[in-house]
mmCIF file of C-alpha atoms in Angstrom:
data_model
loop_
_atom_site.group_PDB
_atom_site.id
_atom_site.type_symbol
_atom_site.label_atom_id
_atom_site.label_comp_id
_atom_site.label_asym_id
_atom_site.label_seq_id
_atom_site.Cartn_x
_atom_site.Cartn_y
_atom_site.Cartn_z
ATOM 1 C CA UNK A 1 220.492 -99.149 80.719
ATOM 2 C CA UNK A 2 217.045 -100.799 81.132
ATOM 3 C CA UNK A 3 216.097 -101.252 84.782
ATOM 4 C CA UNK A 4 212.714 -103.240 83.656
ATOM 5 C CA UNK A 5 209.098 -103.747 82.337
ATOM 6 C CA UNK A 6 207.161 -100.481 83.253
ATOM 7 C CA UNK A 7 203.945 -101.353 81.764
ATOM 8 C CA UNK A 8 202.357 -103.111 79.502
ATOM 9 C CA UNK A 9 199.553 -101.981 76.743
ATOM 10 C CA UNK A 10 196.142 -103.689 75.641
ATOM 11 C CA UNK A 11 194.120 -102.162 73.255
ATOM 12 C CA UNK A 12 190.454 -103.739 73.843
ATOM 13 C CA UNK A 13 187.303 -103.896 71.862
ATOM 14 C CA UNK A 14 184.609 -103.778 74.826
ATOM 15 C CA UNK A 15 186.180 -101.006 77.121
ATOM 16 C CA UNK A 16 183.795 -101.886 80.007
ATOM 17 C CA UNK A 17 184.004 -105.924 79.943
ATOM 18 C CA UNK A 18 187.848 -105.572 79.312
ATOM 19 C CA UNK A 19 188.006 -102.813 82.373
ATOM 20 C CA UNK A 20 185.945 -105.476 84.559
ATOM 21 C CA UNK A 21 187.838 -108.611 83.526
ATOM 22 C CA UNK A 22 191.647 -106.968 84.630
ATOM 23 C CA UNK A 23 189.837 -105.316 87.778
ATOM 24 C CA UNK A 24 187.428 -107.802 89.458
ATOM 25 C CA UNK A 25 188.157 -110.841 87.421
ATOM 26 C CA UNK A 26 192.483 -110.390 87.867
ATOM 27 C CA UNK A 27 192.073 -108.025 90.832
ATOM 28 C CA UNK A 28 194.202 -105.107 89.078
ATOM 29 C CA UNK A 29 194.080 -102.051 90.968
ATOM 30 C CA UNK A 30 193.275 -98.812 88.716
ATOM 31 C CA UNK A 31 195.685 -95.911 89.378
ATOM 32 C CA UNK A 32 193.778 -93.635 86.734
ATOM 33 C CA UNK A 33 191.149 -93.497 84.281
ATOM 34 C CA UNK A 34 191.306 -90.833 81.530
ATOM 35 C CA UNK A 35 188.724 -90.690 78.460
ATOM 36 C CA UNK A 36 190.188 -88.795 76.214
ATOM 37 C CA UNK A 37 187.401 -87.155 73.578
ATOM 38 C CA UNK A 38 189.866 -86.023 70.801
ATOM 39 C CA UNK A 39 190.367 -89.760 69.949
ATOM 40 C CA UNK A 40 187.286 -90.856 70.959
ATOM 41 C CA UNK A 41 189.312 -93.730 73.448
ATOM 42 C CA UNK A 42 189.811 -94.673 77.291
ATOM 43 C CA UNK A 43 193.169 -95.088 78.577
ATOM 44 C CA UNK A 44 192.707 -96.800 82.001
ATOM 45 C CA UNK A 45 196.015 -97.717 84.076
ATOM 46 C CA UNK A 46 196.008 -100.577 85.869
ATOM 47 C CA UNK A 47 198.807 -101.824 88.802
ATOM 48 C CA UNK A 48 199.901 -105.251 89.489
ATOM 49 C CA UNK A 49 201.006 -106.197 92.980
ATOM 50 C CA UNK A 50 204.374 -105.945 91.995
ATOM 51 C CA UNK A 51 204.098 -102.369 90.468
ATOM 52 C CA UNK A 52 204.254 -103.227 87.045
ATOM 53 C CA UNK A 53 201.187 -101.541 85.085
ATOM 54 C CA UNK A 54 198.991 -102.595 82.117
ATOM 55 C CA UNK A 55 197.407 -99.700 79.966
ATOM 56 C CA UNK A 56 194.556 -100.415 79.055
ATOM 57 C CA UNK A 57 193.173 -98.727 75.730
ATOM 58 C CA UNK A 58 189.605 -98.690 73.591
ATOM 59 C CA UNK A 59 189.837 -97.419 70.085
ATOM 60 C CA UNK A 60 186.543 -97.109 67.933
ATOM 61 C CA UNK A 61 186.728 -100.328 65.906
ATOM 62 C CA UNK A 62 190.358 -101.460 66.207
ATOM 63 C CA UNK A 63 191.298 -104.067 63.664
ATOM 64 C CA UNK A 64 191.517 -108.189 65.587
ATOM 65 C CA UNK A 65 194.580 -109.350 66.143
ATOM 66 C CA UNK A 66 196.789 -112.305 64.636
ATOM 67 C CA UNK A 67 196.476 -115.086 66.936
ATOM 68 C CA UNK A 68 196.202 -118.040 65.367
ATOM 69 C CA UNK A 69 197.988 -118.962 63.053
ATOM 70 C CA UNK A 70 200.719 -117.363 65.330
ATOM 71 C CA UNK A 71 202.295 -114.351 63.903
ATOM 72 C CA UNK A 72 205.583 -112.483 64.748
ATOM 73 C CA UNK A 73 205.444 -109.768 67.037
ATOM 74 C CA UNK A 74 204.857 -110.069 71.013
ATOM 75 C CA UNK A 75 203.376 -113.444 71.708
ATOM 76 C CA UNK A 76 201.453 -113.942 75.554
ATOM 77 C CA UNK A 77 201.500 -111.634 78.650
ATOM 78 C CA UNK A 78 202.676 -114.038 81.117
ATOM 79 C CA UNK A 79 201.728 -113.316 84.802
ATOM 80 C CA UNK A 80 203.176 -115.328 88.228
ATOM 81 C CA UNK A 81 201.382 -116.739 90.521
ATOM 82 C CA UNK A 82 202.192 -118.890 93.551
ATOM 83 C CA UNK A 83 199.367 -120.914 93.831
ATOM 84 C CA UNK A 84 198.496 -121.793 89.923
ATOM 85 C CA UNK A 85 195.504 -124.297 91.273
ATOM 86 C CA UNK A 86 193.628 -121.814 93.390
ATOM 87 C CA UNK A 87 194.136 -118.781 90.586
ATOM 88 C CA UNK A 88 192.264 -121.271 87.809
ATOM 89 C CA UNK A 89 189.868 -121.874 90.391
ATOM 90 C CA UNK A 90 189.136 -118.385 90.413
ATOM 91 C CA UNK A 91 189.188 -117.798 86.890
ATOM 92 C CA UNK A 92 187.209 -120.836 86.409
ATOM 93 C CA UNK A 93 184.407 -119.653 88.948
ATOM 94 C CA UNK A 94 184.291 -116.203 86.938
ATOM 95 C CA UNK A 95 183.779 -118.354 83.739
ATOM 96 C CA UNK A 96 186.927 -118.419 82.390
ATOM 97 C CA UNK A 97 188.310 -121.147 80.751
ATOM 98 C CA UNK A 98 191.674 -122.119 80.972
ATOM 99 C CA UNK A 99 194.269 -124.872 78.676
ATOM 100 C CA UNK A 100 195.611 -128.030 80.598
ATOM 101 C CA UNK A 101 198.304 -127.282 82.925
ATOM 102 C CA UNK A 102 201.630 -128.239 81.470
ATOM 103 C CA UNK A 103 205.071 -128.042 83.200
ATOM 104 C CA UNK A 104 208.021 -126.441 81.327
ATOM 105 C CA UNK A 105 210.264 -129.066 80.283
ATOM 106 C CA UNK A 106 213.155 -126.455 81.371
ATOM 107 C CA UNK A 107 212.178 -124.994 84.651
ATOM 108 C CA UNK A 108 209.796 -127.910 85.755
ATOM 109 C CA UNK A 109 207.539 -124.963 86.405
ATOM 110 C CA UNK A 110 203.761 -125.487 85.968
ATOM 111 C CA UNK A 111 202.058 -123.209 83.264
ATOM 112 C CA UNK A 112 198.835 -122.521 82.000
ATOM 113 C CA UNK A 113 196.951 -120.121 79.133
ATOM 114 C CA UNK A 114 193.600 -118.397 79.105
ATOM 115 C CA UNK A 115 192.929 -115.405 77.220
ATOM 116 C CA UNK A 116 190.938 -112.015 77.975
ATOM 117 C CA UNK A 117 188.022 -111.130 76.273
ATOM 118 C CA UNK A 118 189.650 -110.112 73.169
ATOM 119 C CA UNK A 119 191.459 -113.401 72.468
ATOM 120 C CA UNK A 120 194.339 -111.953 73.728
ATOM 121 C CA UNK A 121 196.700 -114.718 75.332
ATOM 122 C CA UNK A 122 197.209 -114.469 78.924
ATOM 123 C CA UNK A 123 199.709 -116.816 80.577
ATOM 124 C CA UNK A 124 199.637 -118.468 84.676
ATOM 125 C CA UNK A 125 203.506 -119.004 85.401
ATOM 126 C CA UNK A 126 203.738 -120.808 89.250
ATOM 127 C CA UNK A 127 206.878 -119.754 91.004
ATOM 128 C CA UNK A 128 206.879 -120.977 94.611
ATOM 129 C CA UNK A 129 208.047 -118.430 97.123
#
């Protein structure tokens, strides 16, 4: 039945600081970038190196979202990198901040969490190649 994750949605608060954080910040490729007057809202789609996409969406005045405490309801957007050290590095030098690596007592994996600049939290998850 399901073949996979097509794409993702964000709604954001700050279209054009959200648009350059998943395009120069995360180096997300835009495939197309529609404003769309009748809702008064930008739906930009953006394309991971793997093809998966992330919509990205601005409403007028959309409400925050339940973060902390956590709430129920989708949790973290998790992305995979190989080299978790350099990608902080490159968050870090675009003023980013990120949590202490951890490893996943499970999969021994090392993990990290920042968060976009609507709180929203973003997940490093190293898998060698």
């Amino acid at each position: 039945m399901l073949k996979g994750i097509h794409h993702i949605a964000i709604i954001c608060t700050d279209y054009a600081v959200s648009k350059a954080f998943y395009t120069e910040v995360l180096g997300c490729k835009v495939l197309a970038e529609n404003y769309r007057e009748q809702r008064d809202s930008y739906k930009l789609d953006l394309v991971l190196p793997d093809a998966r996409q992330i919509e990205l969406f601005s409403f007028p005045s959309p409400p925050k979202r339940p973060s902390r405490p956590e709430a129920a309801g989708l949790r973290h957007l998790a992305f995979q990198v190989e080299d978790i050290d350099a990608v902080i590095a490159h968050l870090h030098a675009h003023n980013v901040l990120t949590e202490p690596v951890r490893v996943d007592e499970y999969t021994h994996q090392r993990f990290t969490f920042f968060q976009d600049p609507d709180g929203l939290p973003l997940e490093l998850y190293e898998v060698k190649a």
